[in-house]
mmCIF file of C-alpha atoms in Angstrom:
data_model
loop_
_atom_site.group_PDB
_atom_site.id
_atom_site.type_symbol
_atom_site.label_atom_id
_atom_site.label_comp_id
_atom_site.label_asym_id
_atom_site.label_seq_id
_atom_site.Cartn_x
_atom_site.Cartn_y
_atom_site.Cartn_z
ATOM 1 C CA UNK V 1 14.833 0.054 42.503
ATOM 2 C CA UNK V 2 15.047 -1.635 38.991
ATOM 3 C CA UNK V 3 17.785 -1.961 36.272
ATOM 4 C CA UNK V 4 17.891 1.128 35.415
ATOM 5 C CA UNK V 5 15.041 3.082 36.920
ATOM 6 C CA UNK V 6 15.290 6.711 37.877
ATOM 7 C CA UNK V 7 16.739 7.589 41.274
ATOM 8 C CA UNK V 8 14.882 8.798 44.184
ATOM 9 C CA UNK V 9 15.267 12.312 43.033
ATOM 10 C CA UNK V 10 15.104 14.626 39.881
ATOM 11 C CA UNK V 11 18.915 15.218 40.133
ATOM 12 C CA UNK V 12 19.669 11.737 40.570
ATOM 13 C CA UNK V 13 17.166 10.490 37.863
ATOM 14 C CA UNK V 14 19.204 12.015 35.162
ATOM 15 C CA UNK V 15 22.618 10.771 36.031
ATOM 16 C CA UNK V 16 21.568 6.990 36.114
ATOM 17 C CA UNK V 17 19.524 7.357 33.142
ATOM 18 C CA UNK V 18 22.733 8.770 31.109
ATOM 19 C CA UNK V 19 25.058 6.166 32.577
ATOM 20 C CA UNK V 20 22.403 3.111 31.835
ATOM 21 C CA UNK V 21 22.122 5.112 28.004
ATOM 22 C CA UNK V 22 25.873 4.747 27.867
ATOM 23 C CA UNK V 23 27.376 8.090 28.596
ATOM 24 C CA UNK V 24 30.812 8.575 30.343
ATOM 25 C CA UNK V 25 31.314 10.532 33.566
ATOM 26 C CA UNK V 26 32.488 13.423 31.896
ATOM 27 C CA UNK V 27 29.818 13.459 29.495
ATOM 28 C CA UNK V 28 27.451 13.102 32.428
ATOM 29 C CA UNK V 29 28.886 15.887 34.415
ATOM 30 C CA UNK V 30 28.735 18.389 30.988
ATOM 31 C CA UNK V 31 25.251 17.265 30.412
ATOM 32 C CA UNK V 32 24.015 17.602 34.261
ATOM 33 C CA UNK V 33 26.258 20.346 35.434
ATOM 34 C CA UNK V 34 27.551 17.938 38.355
ATOM 35 C CA UNK V 35 31.088 18.056 39.223
ATOM 36 C CA UNK V 36 32.872 14.955 38.056
ATOM 37 C CA UNK V 37 32.955 13.479 42.019
ATOM 38 C CA UNK V 38 29.458 14.103 42.492
ATOM 39 C CA UNK V 39 28.115 12.152 39.378
ATOM 40 C CA UNK V 40 30.702 9.591 40.620
ATOM 41 C CA UNK V 41 29.154 9.505 44.103
ATOM 42 C CA UNK V 42 25.746 9.180 42.637
ATOM 43 C CA UNK V 43 27.056 6.483 40.139
ATOM 44 C CA UNK V 44 28.474 4.244 43.136
ATOM 45 C CA UNK V 45 25.594 4.507 45.344
ATOM 46 C CA UNK V 46 22.355 4.333 42.556
ATOM 47 C CA UNK V 47 23.930 2.554 39.302
ATOM 48 C CA UNK V 48 22.660 -0.935 38.929
ATOM 49 C CA UNK V 49 24.823 -3.556 38.059
ATOM 50 C CA UNK V 50 23.055 -5.377 35.812
ATOM 51 C CA UNK V 51 23.278 -6.727 31.892
ATOM 52 C CA UNK V 52 22.327 -3.270 30.403
ATOM 53 C CA UNK V 53 25.512 -1.875 31.886
ATOM 54 C CA UNK V 54 27.300 -4.854 31.643
ATOM 55 C CA UNK V 55 26.377 -4.304 27.606
ATOM 56 C CA UNK V 56 27.146 -1.234 27.632
ATOM 57 C CA UNK V 57 30.781 -1.557 28.639
ATOM 58 C CA UNK V 58 31.316 -4.959 26.161
ATOM 59 C CA UNK V 59 29.698 -2.670 23.290
ATOM 60 C CA UNK V 60 32.299 -0.047 23.738
ATOM 61 C CA UNK V 61 35.286 -2.589 24.182
ATOM 62 C CA UNK V 62 34.470 -3.931 20.802
ATOM 63 C CA UNK V 63 33.158 -7.513 22.254
ATOM 64 C CA UNK V 64 29.271 -7.191 21.582
#
């Protein structure tokens, strides 16, 4: 799987894409109707640890 590409299913892909866009776990759960635990589990498994995710985090901290 490439950076922030869709996951293996139509239920996983939007969760990963929203996280890569900078949405928080509660925001993703509200949009997708997943539970907070389900979103966390999906992101733990499928979210790439890459520059996009890191930049989003640094931007939120005001460092970029």
